[in-house]
Short mmCIF file of C-alpha atoms in Angstrom, two decimals:
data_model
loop_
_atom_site.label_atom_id
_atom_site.label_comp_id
_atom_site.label_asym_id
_atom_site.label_seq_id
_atom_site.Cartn_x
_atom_site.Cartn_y
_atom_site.Cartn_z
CA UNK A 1 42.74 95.62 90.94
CA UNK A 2 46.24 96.77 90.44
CA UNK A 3 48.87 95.13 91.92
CA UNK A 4 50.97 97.25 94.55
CA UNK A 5 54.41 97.92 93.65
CA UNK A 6 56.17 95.71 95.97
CA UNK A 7 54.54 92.65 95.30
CA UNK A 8 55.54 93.59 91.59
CA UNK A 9 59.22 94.42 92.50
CA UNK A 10 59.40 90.91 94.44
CA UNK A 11 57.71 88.70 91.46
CA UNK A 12 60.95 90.02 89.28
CA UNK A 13 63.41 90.55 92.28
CA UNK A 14 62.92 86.65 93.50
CA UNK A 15 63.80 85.15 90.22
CA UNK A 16 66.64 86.92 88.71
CA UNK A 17 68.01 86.24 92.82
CA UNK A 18 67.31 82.58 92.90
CA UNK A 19 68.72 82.02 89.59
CA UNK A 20 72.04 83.83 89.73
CA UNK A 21 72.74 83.05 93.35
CA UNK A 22 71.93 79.00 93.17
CA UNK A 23 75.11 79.74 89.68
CA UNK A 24 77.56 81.96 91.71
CA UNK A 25 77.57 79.96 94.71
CA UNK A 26 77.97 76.21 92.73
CA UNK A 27 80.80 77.60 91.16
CA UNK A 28 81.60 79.21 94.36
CA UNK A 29 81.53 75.70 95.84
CA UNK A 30 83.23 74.05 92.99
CA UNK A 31 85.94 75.97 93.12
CA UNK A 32 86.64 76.34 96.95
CA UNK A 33 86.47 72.60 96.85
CA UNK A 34 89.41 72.16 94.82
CA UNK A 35 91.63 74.19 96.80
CA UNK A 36 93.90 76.17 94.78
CA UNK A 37 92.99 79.44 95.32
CA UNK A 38 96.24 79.86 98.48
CA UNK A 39 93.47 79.86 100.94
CA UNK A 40 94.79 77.66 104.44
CA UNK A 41 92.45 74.15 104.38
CA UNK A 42 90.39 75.84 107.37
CA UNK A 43 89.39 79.09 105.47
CA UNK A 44 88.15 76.65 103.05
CA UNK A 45 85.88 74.48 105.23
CA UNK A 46 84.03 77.45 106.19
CA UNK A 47 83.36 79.62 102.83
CA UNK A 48 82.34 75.75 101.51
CA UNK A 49 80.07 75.97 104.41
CA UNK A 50 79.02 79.64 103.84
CA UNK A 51 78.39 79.20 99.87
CA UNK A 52 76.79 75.59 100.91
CA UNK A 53 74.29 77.50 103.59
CA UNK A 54 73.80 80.19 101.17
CA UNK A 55 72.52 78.11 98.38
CA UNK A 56 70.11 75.93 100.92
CA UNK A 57 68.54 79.53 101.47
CA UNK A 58 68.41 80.01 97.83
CA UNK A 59 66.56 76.57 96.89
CA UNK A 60 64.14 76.41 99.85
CA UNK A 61 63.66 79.67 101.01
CA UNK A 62 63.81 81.75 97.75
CA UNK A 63 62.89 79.43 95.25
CA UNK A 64 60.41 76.67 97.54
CA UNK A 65 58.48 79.04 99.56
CA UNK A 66 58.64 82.36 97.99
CA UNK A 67 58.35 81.72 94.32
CA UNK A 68 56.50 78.40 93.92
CA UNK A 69 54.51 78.14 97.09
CA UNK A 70 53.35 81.86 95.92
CA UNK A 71 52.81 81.10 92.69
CA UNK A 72 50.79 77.75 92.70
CA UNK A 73 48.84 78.54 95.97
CA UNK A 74 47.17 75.12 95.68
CA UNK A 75 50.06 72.38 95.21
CA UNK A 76 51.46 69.89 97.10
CA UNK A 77 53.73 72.53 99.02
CA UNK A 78 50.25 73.65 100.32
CA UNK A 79 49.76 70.99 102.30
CA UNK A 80 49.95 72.22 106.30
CA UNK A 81 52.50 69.61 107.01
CA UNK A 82 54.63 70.22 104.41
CA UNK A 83 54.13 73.96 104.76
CA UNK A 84 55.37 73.73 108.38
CA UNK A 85 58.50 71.99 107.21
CA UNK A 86 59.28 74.26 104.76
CA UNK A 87 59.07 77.37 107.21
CA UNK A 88 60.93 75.14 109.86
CA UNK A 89 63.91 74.43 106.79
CA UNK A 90 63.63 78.13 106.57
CA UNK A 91 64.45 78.98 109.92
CA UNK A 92 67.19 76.50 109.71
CA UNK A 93 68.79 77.20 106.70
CA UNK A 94 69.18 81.61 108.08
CA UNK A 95 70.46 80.32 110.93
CA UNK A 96 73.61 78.16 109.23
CA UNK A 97 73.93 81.36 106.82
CA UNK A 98 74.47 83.77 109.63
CA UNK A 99 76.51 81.39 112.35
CA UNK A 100 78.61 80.25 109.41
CA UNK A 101 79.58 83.98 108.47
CA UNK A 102 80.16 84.27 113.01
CA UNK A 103 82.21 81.10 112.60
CA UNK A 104 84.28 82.34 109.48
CA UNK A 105 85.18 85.75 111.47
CA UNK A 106 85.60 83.95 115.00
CA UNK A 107 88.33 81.75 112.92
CA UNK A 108 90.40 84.67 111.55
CA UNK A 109 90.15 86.95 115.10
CA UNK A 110 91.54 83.55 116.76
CA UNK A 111 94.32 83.23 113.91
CA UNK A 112 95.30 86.70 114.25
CA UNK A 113 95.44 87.91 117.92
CA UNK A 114 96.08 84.67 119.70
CA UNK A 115 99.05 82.74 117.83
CA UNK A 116 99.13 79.89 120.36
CA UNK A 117 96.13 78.86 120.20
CA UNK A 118 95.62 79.19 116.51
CA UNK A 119 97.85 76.35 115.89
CA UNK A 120 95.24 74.36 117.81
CA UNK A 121 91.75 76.08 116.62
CA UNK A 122 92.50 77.46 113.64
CA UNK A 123 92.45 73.91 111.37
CA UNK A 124 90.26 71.96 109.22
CA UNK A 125 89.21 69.24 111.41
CA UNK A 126 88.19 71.99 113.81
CA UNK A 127 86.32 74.03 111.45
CA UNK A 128 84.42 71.01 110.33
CA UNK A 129 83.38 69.36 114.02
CA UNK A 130 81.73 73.09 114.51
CA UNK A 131 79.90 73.07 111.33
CA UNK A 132 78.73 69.64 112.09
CA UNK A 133 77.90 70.43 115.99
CA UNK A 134 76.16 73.92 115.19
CA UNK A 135 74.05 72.02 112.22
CA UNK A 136 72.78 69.52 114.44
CA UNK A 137 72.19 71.89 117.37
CA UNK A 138 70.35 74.38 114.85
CA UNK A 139 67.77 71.49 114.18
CA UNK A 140 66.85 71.10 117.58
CA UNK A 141 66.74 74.59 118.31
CA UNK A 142 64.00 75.96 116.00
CA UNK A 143 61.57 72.67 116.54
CA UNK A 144 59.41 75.07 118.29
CA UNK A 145 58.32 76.34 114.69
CA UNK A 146 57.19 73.48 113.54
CA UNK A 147 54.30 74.05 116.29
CA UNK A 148 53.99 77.88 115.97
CA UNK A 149 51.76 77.42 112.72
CA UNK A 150 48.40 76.09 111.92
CA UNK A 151 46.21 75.07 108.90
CA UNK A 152 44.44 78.58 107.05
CA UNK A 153 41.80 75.84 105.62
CA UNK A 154 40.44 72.31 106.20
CA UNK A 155 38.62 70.86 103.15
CA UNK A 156 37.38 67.74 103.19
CA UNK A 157 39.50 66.80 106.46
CA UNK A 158 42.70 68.17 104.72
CA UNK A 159 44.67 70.62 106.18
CA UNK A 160 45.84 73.45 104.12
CA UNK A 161 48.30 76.34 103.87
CA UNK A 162 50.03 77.52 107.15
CA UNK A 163 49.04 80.15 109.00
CA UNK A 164 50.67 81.67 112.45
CA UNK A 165 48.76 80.44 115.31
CA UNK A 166 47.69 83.28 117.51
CA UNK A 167 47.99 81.11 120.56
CA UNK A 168 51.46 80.98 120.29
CA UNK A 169 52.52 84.03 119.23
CA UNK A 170 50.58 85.64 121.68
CA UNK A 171 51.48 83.88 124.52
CA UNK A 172 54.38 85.03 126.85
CA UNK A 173 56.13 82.10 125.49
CA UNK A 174 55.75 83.06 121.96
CA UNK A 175 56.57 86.32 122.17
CA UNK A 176 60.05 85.31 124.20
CA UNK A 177 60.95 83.01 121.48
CA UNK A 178 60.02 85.76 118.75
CA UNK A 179 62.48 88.18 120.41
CA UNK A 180 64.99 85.26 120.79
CA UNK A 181 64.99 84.44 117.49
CA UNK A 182 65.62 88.20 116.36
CA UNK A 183 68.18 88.45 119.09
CA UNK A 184 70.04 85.38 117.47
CA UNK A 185 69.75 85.70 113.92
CA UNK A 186 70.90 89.28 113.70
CA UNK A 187 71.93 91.00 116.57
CA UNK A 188 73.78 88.96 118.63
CA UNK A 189 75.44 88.01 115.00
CA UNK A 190 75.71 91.71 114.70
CA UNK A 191 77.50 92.27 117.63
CA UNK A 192 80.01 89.30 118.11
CA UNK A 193 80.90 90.17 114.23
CA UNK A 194 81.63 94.39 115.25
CA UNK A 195 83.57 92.69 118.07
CA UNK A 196 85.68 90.54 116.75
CA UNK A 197 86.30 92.31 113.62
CA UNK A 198 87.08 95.52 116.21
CA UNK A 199 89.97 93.36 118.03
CA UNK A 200 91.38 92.01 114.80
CA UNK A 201 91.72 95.22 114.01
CA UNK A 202 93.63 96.98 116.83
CA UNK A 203 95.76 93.61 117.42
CA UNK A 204 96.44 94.34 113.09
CA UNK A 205 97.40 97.76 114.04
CA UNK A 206 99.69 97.20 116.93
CA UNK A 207 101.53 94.22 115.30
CA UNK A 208 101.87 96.18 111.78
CA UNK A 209 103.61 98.95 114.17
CA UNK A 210 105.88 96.86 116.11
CA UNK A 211 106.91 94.86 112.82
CA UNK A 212 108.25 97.97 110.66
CA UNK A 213 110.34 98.98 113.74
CA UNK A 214 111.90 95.75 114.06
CA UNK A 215 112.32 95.78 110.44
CA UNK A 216 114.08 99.12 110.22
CA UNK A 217 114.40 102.33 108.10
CA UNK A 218 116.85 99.87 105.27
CA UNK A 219 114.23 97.54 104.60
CA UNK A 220 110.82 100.41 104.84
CA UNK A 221 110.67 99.77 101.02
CA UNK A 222 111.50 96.43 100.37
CA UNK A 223 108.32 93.96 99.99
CA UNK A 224 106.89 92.24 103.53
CA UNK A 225 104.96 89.16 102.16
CA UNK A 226 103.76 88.58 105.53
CA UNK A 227 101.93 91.85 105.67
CA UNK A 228 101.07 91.70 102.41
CA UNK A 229 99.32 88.43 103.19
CA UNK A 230 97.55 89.66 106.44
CA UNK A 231 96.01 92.25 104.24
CA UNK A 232 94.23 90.44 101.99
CA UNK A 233 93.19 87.85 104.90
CA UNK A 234 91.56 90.92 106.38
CA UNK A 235 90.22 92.44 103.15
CA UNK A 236 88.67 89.78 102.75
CA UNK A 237 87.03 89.18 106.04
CA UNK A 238 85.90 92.59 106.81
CA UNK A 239 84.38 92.74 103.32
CA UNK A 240 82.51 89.55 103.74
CA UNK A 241 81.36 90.45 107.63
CA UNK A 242 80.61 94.08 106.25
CA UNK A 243 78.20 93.46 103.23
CA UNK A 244 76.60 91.30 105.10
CA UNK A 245 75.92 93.59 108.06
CA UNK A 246 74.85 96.31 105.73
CA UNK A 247 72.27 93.69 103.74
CA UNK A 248 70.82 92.33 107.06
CA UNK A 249 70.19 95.78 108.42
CA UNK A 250 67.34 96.88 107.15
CA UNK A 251 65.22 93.70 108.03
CA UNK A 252 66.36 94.24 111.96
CA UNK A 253 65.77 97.22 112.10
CA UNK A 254 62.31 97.55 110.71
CA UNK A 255 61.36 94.11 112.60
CA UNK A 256 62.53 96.06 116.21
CA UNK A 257 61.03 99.08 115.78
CA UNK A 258 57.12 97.25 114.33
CA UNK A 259 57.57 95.33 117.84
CA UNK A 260 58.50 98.22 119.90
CA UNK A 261 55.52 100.56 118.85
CA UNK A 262 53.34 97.85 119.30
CA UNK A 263 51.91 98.44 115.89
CA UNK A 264 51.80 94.99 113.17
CA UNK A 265 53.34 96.01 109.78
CA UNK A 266 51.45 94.66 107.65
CA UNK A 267 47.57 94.11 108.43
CA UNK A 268 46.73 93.26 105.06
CA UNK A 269 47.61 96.86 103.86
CA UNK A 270 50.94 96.15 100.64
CA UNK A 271 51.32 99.90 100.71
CA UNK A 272 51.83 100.70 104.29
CA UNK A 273 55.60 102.15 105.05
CA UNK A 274 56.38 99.39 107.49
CA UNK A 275 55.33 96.88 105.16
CA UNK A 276 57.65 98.22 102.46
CA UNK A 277 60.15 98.53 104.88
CA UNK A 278 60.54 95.24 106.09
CA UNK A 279 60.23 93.57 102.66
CA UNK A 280 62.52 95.96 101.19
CA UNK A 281 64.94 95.20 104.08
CA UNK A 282 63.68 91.04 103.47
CA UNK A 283 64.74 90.99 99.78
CA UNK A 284 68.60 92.48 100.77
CA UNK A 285 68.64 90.13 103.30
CA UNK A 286 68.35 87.40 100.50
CA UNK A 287 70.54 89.22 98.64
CA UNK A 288 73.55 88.40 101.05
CA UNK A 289 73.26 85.02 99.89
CA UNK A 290 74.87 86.03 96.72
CA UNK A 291 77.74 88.89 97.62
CA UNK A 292 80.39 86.35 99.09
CA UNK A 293 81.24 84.83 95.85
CA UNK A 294 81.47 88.78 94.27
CA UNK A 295 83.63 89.30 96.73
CA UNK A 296 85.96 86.56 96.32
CA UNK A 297 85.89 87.30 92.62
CA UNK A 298 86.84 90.99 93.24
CA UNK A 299 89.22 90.45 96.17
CA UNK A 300 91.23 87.05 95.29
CA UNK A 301 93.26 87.07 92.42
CA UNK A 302 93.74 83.15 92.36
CA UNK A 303 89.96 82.92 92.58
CA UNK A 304 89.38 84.83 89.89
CA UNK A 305 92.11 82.32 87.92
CA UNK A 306 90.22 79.04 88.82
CA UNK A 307 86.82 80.55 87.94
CA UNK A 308 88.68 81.60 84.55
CA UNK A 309 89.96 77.73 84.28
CA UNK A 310 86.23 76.49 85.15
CA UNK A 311 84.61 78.87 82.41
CA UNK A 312 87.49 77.41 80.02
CA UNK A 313 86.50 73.80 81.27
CA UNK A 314 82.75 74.28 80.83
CA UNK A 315 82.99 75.91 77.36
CA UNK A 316 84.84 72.96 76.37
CA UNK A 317 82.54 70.24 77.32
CA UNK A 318 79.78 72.13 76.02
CA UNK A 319 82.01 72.51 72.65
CA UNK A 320 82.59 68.76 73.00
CA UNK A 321 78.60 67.56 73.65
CA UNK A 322 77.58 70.03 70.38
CA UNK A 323 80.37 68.32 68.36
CA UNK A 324 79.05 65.01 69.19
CA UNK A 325 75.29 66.52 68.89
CA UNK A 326 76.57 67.52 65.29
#
């Protein structure tokens, strides 16, 4: 039987996904580490956090459960308890991707419309208590799917695969926590992200105004490194906040409007519309993982000069190991 055309487009899609995005964001990581790219310590702490989340989704969620678990059906990852931690680790990891990208724009909306209290928020140690506090509190939070999936098979009194347990997700309970967890992966990330970027914004706007007034007709074209500085802050965030908006959108919106007509998306049929849909709209979500390092890359000039000095140092020690080889 042939094999439908999504499940073809996701056996190459997965791979070529895993294996650039696990690169991008080490170097990503590497080089954020080391601070010289002018970025302020906090802006740091959270792309570290972003590109760290990011490649957690990559290793367990891309390359754990949908390549190998796919792949090698009967393994050790098909075990039902080790199934239901690896779709609890998945839950976990989307969560820190999303809240870390909420975080990252909360932090620049609080540095730029509320300079009194930036001096207080808007620093490393602060950055890291709320990665640390929102990790642990994401942990307790999705325990509930560690329940929310039973064995497919028991042979000889072993419990394999994972499949969704109709009790749960059928139950008034279930379904609340389904819609929950929609509500807080993507659209209440949606809309604190519109809002806060909307506010930055206007308060961008306003102050820009106000400043070339004070500053005067003699000085309209002399440089403002201040400005120039608040614009690539913000070309940066709403870049980041934007692509990832755009990526995530087809996944929420196909998951809504399945629930809303009461209809399930799949029911074993690969080529039904809804099906396509939400996988499509699954494999751009996944995508995401990778854009934030493009972006730094094609938005930050001193970036782009420490990934230049990292390619230089790499070629070298590889230069060095085949001289040794030799």
């Amino acid at each position: 039987m042939e094999k439908p055309a999504i499940l073809l487009m996701k056996d190459i899609y997965y791979p070529i996904v895993a294996a650039l995005g696990v690169l991008v964001n080490l170097v990503a990581i590497i080089i954020l580490s080391r601070r010289n790219c002018g970025l302020s310590k906090c802006i740091s702490v959270y792309m570290v956090a972003m590109a760290t989340a990011d490649l957690l989704v990559l290793i367990v969620n891309v390359i754990v459960y949908r390549i190998f678990s796919y792949q090698f059906p009967v393994s050790f990852l098909s075990y039902t308890a080790v199934c239901r931690v690896i779709l609890y680790m998945t839950t976990i990891n989307f969560d820190l991707s999303v809240w870390f990208t909420v975080f990252f724009t909360f932090d620049r909306f609080v540095a730029v419309c509320f300079q009194k209290f930036k001096t207080r928020y808007c620093t490393a140690r602060t950055a890291g208590l709320v990665i640390t506090v929102f990790c642990f509190f994401s942990f307790f939070k999705n325990i509930p799917f560690l329940f929310a999936y039973g064995p497919e098979q028991i042979i000889n009194n072993v419990q394999w695969g994972c499949r969704s347990s109709v009790e749960f997700f059928s139950s008034p309970l279930g379904t609340a926590w389904v819609w929950f967890h929609s509500t807080w992966v993507v659209w209440l990330p949606f809309t604190l992200i519109v809002s806060f970027n909307c506010s930055t914004i206007g308060h961008i706007l306003v102050a820009n105004r106000i400043r070339r007034k004070l500053r005067g007709n003699r000085s309209e074209n002399r440089s403002d490194s201040e400005m120039e500085n608040r614009r690539k802050s913000i070309i940066l965030l709403f870049t980041v906040s934007g692509c990832f908006i755009l990526l995530w959108l087809t996944v929420a919106v196909s998951f809504v409007s399945t629930r809303l007509t009461d209809t399930n998306y799949y029911r074993g049929d690969r080529t039904a519309p809804g099906y396509i849909a939400y996988e499509t709209g699954t494999c751009l979500k996944y995508f995401s993982c990778i854009q934030n390092p493009c972006i730094y890359v094609a938005t930050q000039r001193k970036f782009r000069e420490e990934l230049k000095n990292v390619l230089k140092s790499l070629w070298a020690l590889i230069l060095r190991s085949v001289g040794k080889c030799g």
